[in-house]
PDB file of C-alpha atoms in Angstrom:
ATOM      1  CA  MET A   1     109.064 145.050 155.473  1.00 51.00           C
ATOM      2  CA  GLY A   2     105.885 144.851 153.393  1.00 54.00           C
ATOM      3  CA  GLU A   3     106.995 147.689 151.104  1.00 58.00           C
ATOM      4  CA  ARG A   4     110.443 146.122 150.531  1.00 57.00           C
ATOM      5  CA  PHE A   5     108.742 142.819 149.677  1.00 50.00           C
ATOM      6  CA  ARG A   6     106.408 144.517 147.172  1.00 57.00           C
ATOM      7  CA  ARG A   7     109.340 146.325 145.457  1.00 58.00           C
ATOM      8  CA  HIS A   8     111.252 143.038 145.206  1.00 52.00           C
ATOM      9  CA  ALA A   9     108.210 141.282 143.760  1.00 53.00           C
ATOM     10  CA  ARG A  10     107.744 144.013 141.116  1.00 58.00           C
ATOM     11  CA  ARG A  11     111.433 143.777 140.084  1.00 58.00           C
ATOM     12  CA  LEU A  12     111.171 139.976 139.819  1.00 50.00           C
ATOM     13  CA  ALA A  13     107.994 140.195 137.710  1.00 49.00           C
ATOM     14  CA  ASN A  14     109.602 142.708 135.335  1.00 52.00           C
ATOM     15  CA  THR A  15     112.654 140.491 135.005  1.00 48.00           C
ATOM     16  CA  LEU A  16     110.502 137.471 134.177  1.00 43.00           C
ATOM     17  CA  LEU A  17     108.467 139.435 131.580  1.00 42.00           C
ATOM     18  CA  THR A  18     111.635 140.732 129.919  1.00 43.00           C
ATOM     19  CA  SER A  19     113.181 137.264 129.829  1.00 43.00           C
ATOM     20  CA  SER A  20     110.003 135.769 128.384  1.00 43.00           C
ATOM     21  CA  PHE A  21     109.901 138.427 125.676  1.00 38.00           C
ATOM     22  CA  LEU A  22     113.540 137.847 124.766  1.00 38.00           C
ATOM     23  CA  LEU A  23     112.869 134.105 124.545  1.00 39.00           C
ATOM     24  CA  LEU A  24     109.708 134.428 122.481  1.00 39.00           C
ATOM     25  CA  PHE A  25     110.849 137.261 120.178  1.00 35.00           C
ATOM     26  CA  PRO A  26     113.054 135.047 117.936  1.00 39.00           C
ATOM     27  CA  LEU A  27     110.195 132.536 117.684  1.00 34.00           C
ATOM     28  CA  ALA A  28     107.795 135.294 116.682  1.00 37.00           C
ATOM     29  CA  ILE A  29     110.205 136.565 114.057  1.00 30.00           C
ATOM     30  CA  SER A  30     110.703 133.040 112.740  1.00 35.00           C
ATOM     31  CA  PHE A  31     106.945 132.398 112.560  1.00 31.00           C
ATOM     32  CA  THR A  32     106.322 135.729 110.802  1.00 34.00           C
ATOM     33  CA  ALA A  33     109.049 135.024 108.283  1.00 33.00           C
ATOM     34  CA  SER A  34     107.669 131.577 107.549  1.00 35.00           C
ATOM     35  CA  GLN A  35     104.169 133.007 107.079  1.00 36.00           C
ATOM     36  CA  SER A  36     105.351 135.779 104.744  1.00 34.00           C
ATOM     37  CA  SER A  37     107.744 133.647 102.686  1.00 40.00           C
ATOM     38  CA  PRO A  38     106.339 132.517  99.322  1.00 45.00           C
ATOM     39  CA  ALA A  39     104.657 129.146  99.761  1.00 45.00           C
ATOM     40  CA  SER A  40     104.953 128.497  96.064  1.00 45.00           C
ATOM     41  CA  ALA A  41     108.716 128.005  96.141  1.00 56.00           C
ATOM     42  CA  PRO A  42     109.730 124.851  98.031  1.00 61.00           C
ATOM     43  CA  VAL A  43     113.223 123.498  97.584  1.00 70.00           C
ATOM     44  CA  PRO A  44     113.766 122.496  93.909  1.00 80.00           C
ATOM     45  CA  VAL A  45     114.448 118.854  93.126  1.00 87.00           C
ATOM     46  CA  ARG A  46     116.017 117.069  90.186  1.00 92.00           C
ATOM     47  CA  LEU A  47     114.509 114.212  88.224  1.00 96.00           C
ATOM     48  CA  HIS A  48     116.984 111.328  88.237  1.00 96.00           C
ATOM     49  CA  PRO A  49     117.427 108.688  85.498  1.00 97.00           C
ATOM     50  CA  GLU A  50     116.507 105.818  87.828  1.00 97.00           C
ATOM     51  CA  THR A  51     113.214 107.567  88.647  1.00 97.00           C
ATOM     52  CA  VAL A  52     112.387 107.897  84.948  1.00 98.00           C
ATOM     53  CA  ALA A  53     113.388 104.293  84.276  1.00 98.00           C
ATOM     54  CA  THR A  54     111.058 103.002  87.002  1.00 98.00           C
ATOM     55  CA  PHE A  55     108.139 105.066  85.721  1.00 98.00           C
ATOM     56  CA  ASP A  56     108.801 103.920  82.148  1.00 98.00           C
ATOM     57  CA  ARG A  57     108.619 100.282  83.280  1.00 98.00           C
ATOM     58  CA  TYR A  58     105.413 101.035  85.148  1.00 98.00           C
ATOM     59  CA  VAL A  59     103.865 102.596  82.038  1.00 98.00           C
ATOM     60  CA  ARG A  60     104.980  99.707  79.818  1.00 98.00           C
ATOM     61  CA  LEU A  61     103.313  97.148  82.086  1.00 98.00           C
ATOM     62  CA  THR A  62     100.175  99.284  82.339  1.00 98.00           C
ATOM     63  CA  GLU A  63     100.088  99.648  78.560  1.00 98.00           C
ATOM     64  CA  GLU A  64     100.332  95.872  78.128  1.00 97.00           C
ATOM     65  CA  ARG A  65      97.349  95.389  80.429  1.00 97.00           C
ATOM     66  CA  ASN A  66      95.339  98.032  78.560  1.00 97.00           C
ATOM     67  CA  GLU A  67      96.112  96.481  75.189  1.00 96.00           C
ATOM     68  CA  ALA A  68      95.065  93.050  76.422  1.00 96.00           C
ATOM     69  CA  GLU A  69      91.751  94.407  77.714  1.00 96.00           C
ATOM     70  CA  LEU A  70      91.029  96.262  74.486  1.00 96.00           C
ATOM     71  CA  LYS A  71      91.877  93.188  72.440  1.00 95.00           C
ATOM     72  CA  ARG A  72      89.474  91.132  74.557  1.00 93.00           C
ATOM     73  CA  GLY A  73      86.749  93.614  73.618  1.00 90.00           C
ATOM     74  CA  SER A  74      84.336  92.913  76.495  1.00 88.00           C
ATOM     75  CA  ALA A  75      83.835  94.277  80.016  1.00 88.00           C
ATOM     76  CA  LEU A  76      85.936  97.297  79.053  1.00 93.00           C
ATOM     77  CA  LEU A  77      84.960  99.477  82.009  1.00 97.00           C
ATOM     78  CA  TRP A  78      86.822  99.036  85.302  1.00 97.00           C
ATOM     79  CA  ILE A  79      83.536  98.876  87.173  1.00 96.00           C
ATOM     80  CA  ASP A  80      82.724  95.597  85.400  1.00 95.00           C
ATOM     81  CA  SER A  81      85.485  93.863  87.394  1.00 93.00           C
ATOM     82  CA  LEU A  82      83.740  94.514  90.721  1.00 95.00           C
ATOM     83  CA  ALA A  83      81.688  91.990  92.661  1.00 96.00           C
ATOM     84  CA  PRO A  84      78.031  91.867  91.499  1.00 96.00           C
ATOM     85  CA  ALA A  85      76.611  93.922  94.394  1.00 97.00           C
ATOM     86  CA  GLN A  86      79.325  96.591  94.073  1.00 96.00           C
ATOM     87  CA  ARG A  87      78.918  96.649  90.303  1.00 96.00           C
ATOM     88  CA  THR A  88      75.168  97.194  90.589  1.00 97.00           C
ATOM     89  CA  GLU A  89      75.625 100.033  93.066  1.00 97.00           C
ATOM     90  CA  GLY A  90      78.368 101.542  90.916  1.00 97.00           C
ATOM     91  CA  TYR A  91      76.197 101.645  87.819  1.00 97.00           C
ATOM     92  CA  ALA A  92      73.343 103.138  89.874  1.00 98.00           C
ATOM     93  CA  ALA A  93      75.702 105.888  91.097  1.00 98.00           C
ATOM     94  CA  LEU A  94      76.770 106.597  87.526  1.00 98.00           C
ATOM     95  CA  LYS A  95      73.136 106.961  86.477  1.00 97.00           C
ATOM     96  CA  ARG A  96      72.719 109.488  89.319  1.00 96.00           C
ATOM     97  CA  GLY A  97      75.458 111.603  87.749  1.00 96.00           C
ATOM     98  CA  GLU A  98      78.269 110.650  90.098  1.00 97.00           C
ATOM     99  CA  VAL A  99      81.896 110.047  89.117  1.00 97.00           C
ATOM    100  CA  GLN A 100      83.143 106.591  90.123  1.00 97.00           C
ATOM    101  CA  ILE A 101      86.876 106.427  90.824  1.00 97.00           C
ATOM    102  CA  GLN A 102      89.388 103.829  91.977  1.00 97.00           C
ATOM    103  CA  GLN A 103      93.101 103.874  92.772  1.00 95.00           C
ATOM    104  CA  LEU A 104      95.213 101.421  90.791  1.00 97.00           C
ATOM    105  CA  SER A 105      98.639  99.861  91.251  1.00 96.00           C
ATOM    106  CA  THR A 106     100.458  98.070  88.457  1.00 97.00           C
ATOM    107  CA  LEU A 107     102.559  95.218  89.809  1.00 96.00           C
ATOM    108  CA  GLU A 108     105.920  93.955  88.592  1.00 96.00           C
ATOM    109  CA  ASN A 109     106.404  90.206  89.092  1.00 95.00           C
ATOM    110  CA  GLY A 110     103.459  90.287  91.476  1.00 95.00           C
ATOM    111  CA  LYS A 111     104.926  93.017  93.690  1.00 96.00           C
ATOM    112  CA  PRO A 112     104.335  96.804  93.984  1.00 95.00           C
ATOM    113  CA  MET A 113     106.988  98.896  92.282  1.00 96.00           C
ATOM    114  CA  VAL A 114     109.194 101.162  94.381  1.00 94.00           C
ATOM    115  CA  CYS A 115     110.061 104.421  92.608  1.00 96.00           C
ATOM    116  CA  PRO A 116     113.327 105.925  93.929  1.00 95.00           C
ATOM    117  CA  GLY A 117     113.168 109.700  94.211  1.00 93.00           C
ATOM    118  CA  GLY A 118     109.572 109.948  93.065  1.00 94.00           C
ATOM    119  CA  MET A 119     105.945 108.942  93.541  1.00 93.00           C
ATOM    120  CA  ILE A 120     103.687 107.235  90.988  1.00 96.00           C
ATOM    121  CA  HIS A 121      99.994 108.162  91.139  1.00 96.00           C
ATOM    122  CA  HIS A 122      97.560 105.904  89.278  1.00 98.00           C
ATOM    123  CA  TRP A 123      93.799 106.399  89.172  1.00 97.00           C
ATOM    124  CA  VAL A 124      90.908 105.368  86.945  1.00 98.00           C
ATOM    125  CA  GLY A 125      87.556 107.133  86.826  1.00 98.00           C
ATOM    126  CA  LEU A 126      84.243 106.670  85.047  1.00 98.00           C
ATOM    127  CA  VAL A 127      81.251 108.886  84.248  1.00 98.00           C
ATOM    128  CA  PHE A 128      77.984 108.322  82.363  1.00 98.00           C
ATOM    129  CA  ILE A 129      76.515 110.945  80.021  1.00 97.00           C
ATOM    130  CA  PRO A 130      72.826 110.137  79.404  1.00 96.00           C
ATOM    131  CA  GLY A 131      71.393 110.946  76.001  1.00 94.00           C
ATOM    132  CA  ALA A 132      74.817 111.528  74.452  1.00 95.00           C
ATOM    133  CA  LYS A 133      76.290 109.913  71.365  1.00 96.00           C
ATOM    134  CA  LEU A 134      79.857 108.745  70.933  1.00 97.00           C
ATOM    135  CA  GLU A 135      80.511 111.429  68.316  1.00 96.00           C
ATOM    136  CA  ASP A 136      79.394 114.091  70.826  1.00 96.00           C
ATOM    137  CA  VAL A 137      81.978 112.956  73.360  1.00 97.00           C
ATOM    138  CA  LEU A 138      84.743 112.694  70.776  1.00 98.00           C
ATOM    139  CA  ALA A 139      83.926 116.166  69.484  1.00 96.00           C
ATOM    140  CA  VAL A 140      84.490 117.637  72.971  1.00 97.00           C
ATOM    141  CA  LEU A 141      87.624 115.623  73.737  1.00 98.00           C
ATOM    142  CA  GLU A 142      89.178 116.498  70.372  1.00 98.00           C
ATOM    143  CA  ASP A 143      88.268 120.194  70.607  1.00 97.00           C
ATOM    144  CA  TYR A 144      91.557 121.156  72.202  1.00 98.00           C
ATOM    145  CA  ASP A 145      91.302 124.774  71.071  1.00 98.00           C
ATOM    146  CA  HIS A 146      88.395 125.205  73.514  1.00 97.00           C
ATOM    147  CA  GLN A 147      89.495 123.001  76.400  1.00 97.00           C
ATOM    148  CA  SER A 148      90.458 126.105  78.372  1.00 97.00           C
ATOM    149  CA  THR A 149      86.708 126.793  78.382  1.00 96.00           C
ATOM    150  CA  TYR A 150      85.504 123.247  79.049  1.00 97.00           C
ATOM    151  CA  TYR A 151      88.078 122.530  81.778  1.00 97.00           C
ATOM    152  CA  SER A 152      88.546 125.946  83.398  1.00 97.00           C
ATOM    153  CA  PRO A 153      90.142 126.766  85.800  1.00 96.00           C
ATOM    154  CA  ASP A 154      92.387 123.667  85.650  1.00 96.00           C
ATOM    155  CA  VAL A 155      93.214 124.358  81.997  1.00 98.00           C
ATOM    156  CA  GLU A 156      94.191 127.989  81.521  1.00 97.00           C
ATOM    157  CA  ARG A 157      95.235 127.886  77.851  1.00 98.00           C
ATOM    158  CA  SER A 158      94.839 125.287  75.124  1.00 98.00           C
ATOM    159  CA  LYS A 159      95.446 124.890  71.405  1.00 98.00           C
ATOM    160  CA  ILE A 160      96.005 122.318  68.690  1.00 98.00           C
ATOM    161  CA  GLU A 161      99.590 122.562  67.497  1.00 98.00           C
ATOM    162  CA  SER A 162      99.135 120.004  64.708  1.00 98.00           C
ATOM    163  CA  ARG A 163      96.671 117.369  63.548  1.00 98.00           C
ATOM    164  CA  ASP A 164      96.912 114.460  61.150  1.00 98.00           C
ATOM    165  CA  GLY A 165      93.580 112.631  61.133  1.00 97.00           C
ATOM    166  CA  ASP A 166      93.174 111.068  64.583  1.00 98.00           C
ATOM    167  CA  HIS A 167      96.689 112.069  65.682  1.00 98.00           C
ATOM    168  CA  PHE A 168      96.977 115.329  67.637  1.00 98.00           C
ATOM    169  CA  ARG A 169      99.808 117.388  69.061  1.00 98.00           C
ATOM    170  CA  VAL A 170      98.357 119.807  71.620  1.00 98.00           C
ATOM    171  CA  PHE A 171      99.427 122.471  74.113  1.00 98.00           C
ATOM    172  CA  LEU A 172      97.745 122.748  77.509  1.00 98.00           C
ATOM    173  CA  ARG A 173      98.608 125.170  80.288  1.00 98.00           C
ATOM    174  CA  PHE A 174      97.549 123.812  83.666  1.00 97.00           C
ATOM    175  CA  ARG A 175      96.923 125.869  86.781  1.00 96.00           C
ATOM    176  CA  ARG A 176      96.446 123.785  89.910  1.00 92.00           C
ATOM    177  CA  HIS A 177      96.067 124.879  93.514  1.00 87.00           C
ATOM    178  CA  LYS A 178      96.306 122.985  96.779  1.00 84.00           C
ATOM    179  CA  VAL A 179      97.987 125.031  99.533  1.00 79.00           C
ATOM    180  CA  ILE A 180     100.321 126.212  96.767  1.00 83.00           C
ATOM    181  CA  THR A 181      99.560 127.196  93.168  1.00 90.00           C
ATOM    182  CA  VAL A 182     101.500 125.510  90.368  1.00 93.00           C
ATOM    183  CA  VAL A 183     101.350 126.503  86.687  1.00 97.00           C
ATOM    184  CA  LEU A 184     102.620 124.093  84.037  1.00 97.00           C
ATOM    185  CA  ASN A 185     103.111 124.413  80.284  1.00 98.00           C
ATOM    186  CA  THR A 186     102.587 120.979  78.737  1.00 98.00           C
ATOM    187  CA  GLU A 187     102.614 119.371  75.297  1.00 98.00           C
ATOM    188  CA  HIS A 188     100.783 116.129  74.562  1.00 98.00           C
ATOM    189  CA  ASP A 189     100.882 113.524  71.822  1.00 98.00           C
ATOM    190  CA  VAL A 190      97.387 112.027  71.449  1.00 98.00           C
ATOM    191  CA  HIS A 191      96.036 109.209  69.267  1.00 98.00           C
ATOM    192  CA  TYR A 192      92.344 108.277  68.888  1.00 98.00           C
ATOM    193  CA  PHE A 193      91.164 104.835  67.798  1.00 98.00           C
ATOM    194  CA  HIS A 194      87.697 103.805  66.569  1.00 97.00           C
ATOM    195  CA  ASP A 195      87.370 100.224  67.745  1.00 96.00           C
ATOM    196  CA  ALA A 196      83.801  99.327  66.746  1.00 95.00           C
ATOM    197  CA  PRO A 197      80.426 101.022  66.256  1.00 96.00           C
ATOM    198  CA  GLY A 198      79.767 102.953  69.462  1.00 96.00           C
ATOM    199  CA  ARG A 199      83.217 102.282  70.895  1.00 97.00           C
ATOM    200  CA  ALA A 200      86.513 104.209  70.847  1.00 98.00           C
ATOM    201  CA  HIS A 201      89.627 104.829  72.906  1.00 98.00           C
ATOM    202  CA  SER A 202      92.564 107.211  73.001  1.00 98.00           C
ATOM    203  CA  ARG A 203      96.149 107.238  74.228  1.00 98.00           C
ATOM    204  CA  SER A 204      97.877 110.418  75.420  1.00 98.00           C
ATOM    205  CA  THR A 205     101.480 111.062  76.481  1.00 98.00           C
ATOM    206  CA  ALA A 206     102.764 114.318  77.917  1.00 98.00           C
ATOM    207  CA  VAL A 207     105.931 114.755  75.861  1.00 98.00           C
ATOM    208  CA  ARG A 208     106.962 117.972  77.623  1.00 98.00           C
ATOM    209  CA  ILE A 209     106.104 119.405  81.054  1.00 98.00           C
ATOM    210  CA  ALA A 210     107.631 122.711  82.179  1.00 97.00           C
ATOM    211  CA  GLU A 211     106.837 124.464  85.450  1.00 96.00           C
ATOM    212  CA  VAL A 212     106.219 128.206  85.005  1.00 97.00           C
ATOM    213  CA  GLU A 213     107.860 130.677  87.349  1.00 94.00           C
ATOM    214  CA  ASN A 214     106.121 134.015  87.985  1.00 93.00           C
ATOM    215  CA  PRO A 215     103.173 133.168  85.697  1.00 93.00           C
ATOM    216  CA  GLY A 216     101.422 136.161  84.163  1.00 91.00           C
ATOM    217  CA  LYS A 217     104.159 138.596  85.160  1.00 94.00           C
ATOM    218  CA  SER A 218     106.675 140.412  83.002  1.00 94.00           C
ATOM    219  CA  ASP A 219     109.465 138.123  84.215  1.00 95.00           C
ATOM    220  CA  GLU A 220     107.546 134.882  83.565  1.00 95.00           C
ATOM    221  CA  ARG A 221     109.808 132.031  82.536  1.00 96.00           C
ATOM    222  CA  GLU A 222     109.826 128.254  82.274  1.00 96.00           C
ATOM    223  CA  LYS A 223     111.996 126.242  84.615  1.00 95.00           C
ATOM    224  CA  GLN A 224     114.139 123.517  83.124  1.00 94.00           C
ATOM    225  CA  PRO A 225     111.977 120.362  82.873  1.00 95.00           C
ATOM    226  CA  GLY A 226     113.127 117.837  85.464  1.00 94.00           C
ATOM    227  CA  ASP A 227     114.948 120.501  87.488  1.00 93.00           C
ATOM    228  CA  ASP A 228     112.027 122.251  89.160  1.00 93.00           C
ATOM    229  CA  GLY A 229     109.490 121.806  91.953  1.00 89.00           C
ATOM    230  CA  GLY A 230     108.748 118.247  90.843  1.00 91.00           C
ATOM    231  CA  PHE A 231     104.969 118.673  90.976  1.00 90.00           C
ATOM    232  CA  LEU A 232     104.433 116.853  87.683  1.00 95.00           C
ATOM    233  CA  TRP A 233     107.272 115.175  85.812  1.00 97.00           C
ATOM    234  CA  ARG A 234     105.382 112.669  83.658  1.00 98.00           C
ATOM    235  CA  MET A 235     101.753 111.974  82.727  1.00 98.00           C
ATOM    236  CA  GLU A 236     100.174 109.154  80.708  1.00 98.00           C
ATOM    237  CA  THR A 237      96.448 108.854  79.992  1.00 98.00           C
ATOM    238  CA  TRP A 238      94.172 106.155  78.592  1.00 98.00           C
ATOM    239  CA  TRP A 239      90.559 107.036  77.634  1.00 98.00           C
ATOM    240  CA  ARG A 240      87.744 104.628  76.722  1.00 98.00           C
ATOM    241  CA  MET A 241      84.297 105.574  75.419  1.00 98.00           C
ATOM    242  CA  GLU A 242      81.380 103.182  75.029  1.00 98.00           C
ATOM    243  CA  GLU A 243      77.881 104.106  73.833  1.00 98.00           C
ATOM    244  CA  ARG A 244      75.148 101.990  75.414  1.00 96.00           C
ATOM    245  CA  ASP A 245      72.298 102.136  77.956  1.00 97.00           C
ATOM    246  CA  GLY A 246      70.985 105.322  76.339  1.00 96.00           C
ATOM    247  CA  GLY A 247      74.163 107.329  76.669  1.00 97.00           C
ATOM    248  CA  VAL A 248      77.963 107.138  76.706  1.00 98.00           C
ATOM    249  CA  TYR A 249      80.266 105.782  79.401  1.00 98.00           C
ATOM    250  CA  VAL A 250      83.517 107.743  79.521  1.00 98.00           C
ATOM    251  CA  GLN A 251      86.489 106.245  81.349  1.00 98.00           C
ATOM    252  CA  SER A 252      89.831 107.920  81.958  1.00 98.00           C
ATOM    253  CA  GLU A 253      92.894 106.245  83.449  1.00 98.00           C
ATOM    254  CA  ALA A 254      95.890 108.380  84.374  1.00 98.00           C
ATOM    255  CA  ALA A 255      99.365 107.557  85.673  1.00 98.00           C
ATOM    256  CA  SER A 256     101.594 110.434  86.729  1.00 97.00           C
ATOM    257  CA  LEU A 257     105.020 110.921  88.279  1.00 97.00           C
ATOM    258  CA  THR A 258     105.833 113.545  90.908  1.00 94.00           C
ATOM    259  CA  ARG A 259     108.544 114.241  93.443  1.00 89.00           C
ATOM    260  CA  ASP A 260     108.430 112.368  96.712  1.00 86.00           C
ATOM    261  CA  ILE A 261     107.514 114.218  99.915  1.00 78.00           C
ATOM    262  CA  PRO A 262     110.597 115.858 101.469  1.00 68.00           C
ATOM    263  CA  THR A 263     111.217 115.687 105.214  1.00 62.00           C
ATOM    264  CA  GLY A 264     109.898 118.819 106.921  1.00 64.00           C
ATOM    265  CA  LEU A 265     107.900 120.020 103.914  1.00 61.00           C
ATOM    266  CA  GLY A 266     105.079 117.493 104.009  1.00 60.00           C
ATOM    267  CA  TRP A 267     102.614 120.202 105.068  1.00 61.00           C
ATOM    268  CA  LEU A 268     103.499 122.197 101.944  1.00 65.00           C
ATOM    269  CA  VAL A 269     104.196 119.629  99.231  1.00 69.00           C
ATOM    270  CA  GLY A 270     102.200 116.669 100.546  1.00 69.00           C
ATOM    271  CA  PRO A 271      98.657 117.943  99.932  1.00 73.00           C
ATOM    272  CA  PHE A 272      99.544 118.873  96.363  1.00 76.00           C
ATOM    273  CA  VAL A 273     101.273 115.716  95.201  1.00 75.00           C
ATOM    274  CA  MET A 274      98.969 113.347  97.116  1.00 79.00           C
ATOM    275  CA  SER A 275      95.504 114.751  96.391  1.00 86.00           C
ATOM    276  CA  ILE A 276      95.793 116.656  93.111  1.00 90.00           C
ATOM    277  CA  PRO A 277      95.955 113.555  90.823  1.00 93.00           C
ATOM    278  CA  LYS A 278      92.682 112.159  92.171  1.00 93.00           C
ATOM    279  CA  GLU A 279      90.886 115.503  92.361  1.00 94.00           C
ATOM    280  CA  THR A 280      92.007 116.445  88.848  1.00 95.00           C
ATOM    281  CA  LEU A 281      90.669 113.200  87.382  1.00 96.00           C
ATOM    282  CA  VAL A 282      87.283 113.632  89.097  1.00 97.00           C
ATOM    283  CA  PHE A 283      87.093 117.236  87.887  1.00 97.00           C
ATOM    284  CA  THR A 284      88.084 116.274  84.327  1.00 97.00           C
ATOM    285  CA  LEU A 285      85.408 113.600  84.009  1.00 98.00           C
ATOM    286  CA  ASP A 286      82.702 115.778  85.543  1.00 98.00           C
ATOM    287  CA  ALA A 287      83.694 118.698  83.311  1.00 98.00           C
ATOM    288  CA  THR A 288      83.602 116.406  80.257  1.00 98.00           C
ATOM    289  CA  ARG A 289      80.047 115.372  81.094  1.00 97.00           C
ATOM    290  CA  LYS A 290      78.964 118.991  81.558  1.00 96.00           C
ATOM    291  CA  ALA A 291      80.660 120.095  78.323  1.00 97.00           C
ATOM    292  CA  VAL A 292      78.936 117.368  76.292  1.00 97.00           C
ATOM    293  CA  GLU A 293      75.554 118.127  77.841  1.00 94.00           C
ATOM    294  CA  THR A 294      75.928 121.888  77.354  1.00 92.00           C
ATOM    295  CA  THR A 295      77.363 121.761  73.846  1.00 85.00           C
ATOM    296  CA  PHE A 296      75.326 119.030  72.210  1.00 77.00           C
ATOM    297  CA  LYS A 297      72.280 117.954  74.168  1.00 60.00           C
ATOM    298  CA  LYS A 298      70.539 121.323  73.653  1.00 57.00           C
ATOM    299  CA  GLN A 299      70.962 121.128  69.898  1.00 61.00           C
ATOM    300  CA  PRO A 300      67.856 120.034  67.939  1.00 57.00           C
TER     301      PRO A 300
END
């Protein structure tokens, strides 16, 4: 009786193990496939006219606010709009070499704008470069042929395509990584303005953004702009530079347009489109400070 019971128990255990394996095997295959599939190729999306129209309105309203502030000519740095205690702490942080950053939202008729089929990212950041002169900062910002050195690894290639005085047409190749790696070929139209002694600003528009497929390989190619991964469809930038307090304050404001986060792919696309705009702005300002200090402050 005991032996028959043991044989029955062994057969039952084997049956259960086999069933468990058959149940788990498809899940294991599925997990392995998902791990080995290229994470850099989420489902492509298309940029729709209504998405562009909303972003264009957003930029127009933001531009109007910028022009009004520049025309006013005082309290030009975003930190100046803070409450006194916050402003004092902010300036102290800048003097310690920190980047101060704030998220912005341009309103339309007093309400936030809803962008169908896309997400608008809007940040402003500020850095202080002690001992620098305005011409030092402008020399770095306008040296587009060497921005792949100043802003590496975010900027992989850079060159001036044309220049007419303070008007530039430039090429920048971005490489950005956050869970996935995205490479973009971009062209920018940039104007610089000298507002007063020790004060200047610039306005930059990305006139072309093309995602690069298989970058660095023999079959590298550009995807059709607006019919790609949607990691950066539009980008507008406003810079302000003010020399005072024994150095130069450098402020950069950037508004960009990306795809929205698709259902089921938030883990893949979300970290890139949500965090990259902020992190890129912080990196850009910090790299600008380092480039000015390295390039000019050591000169006699």
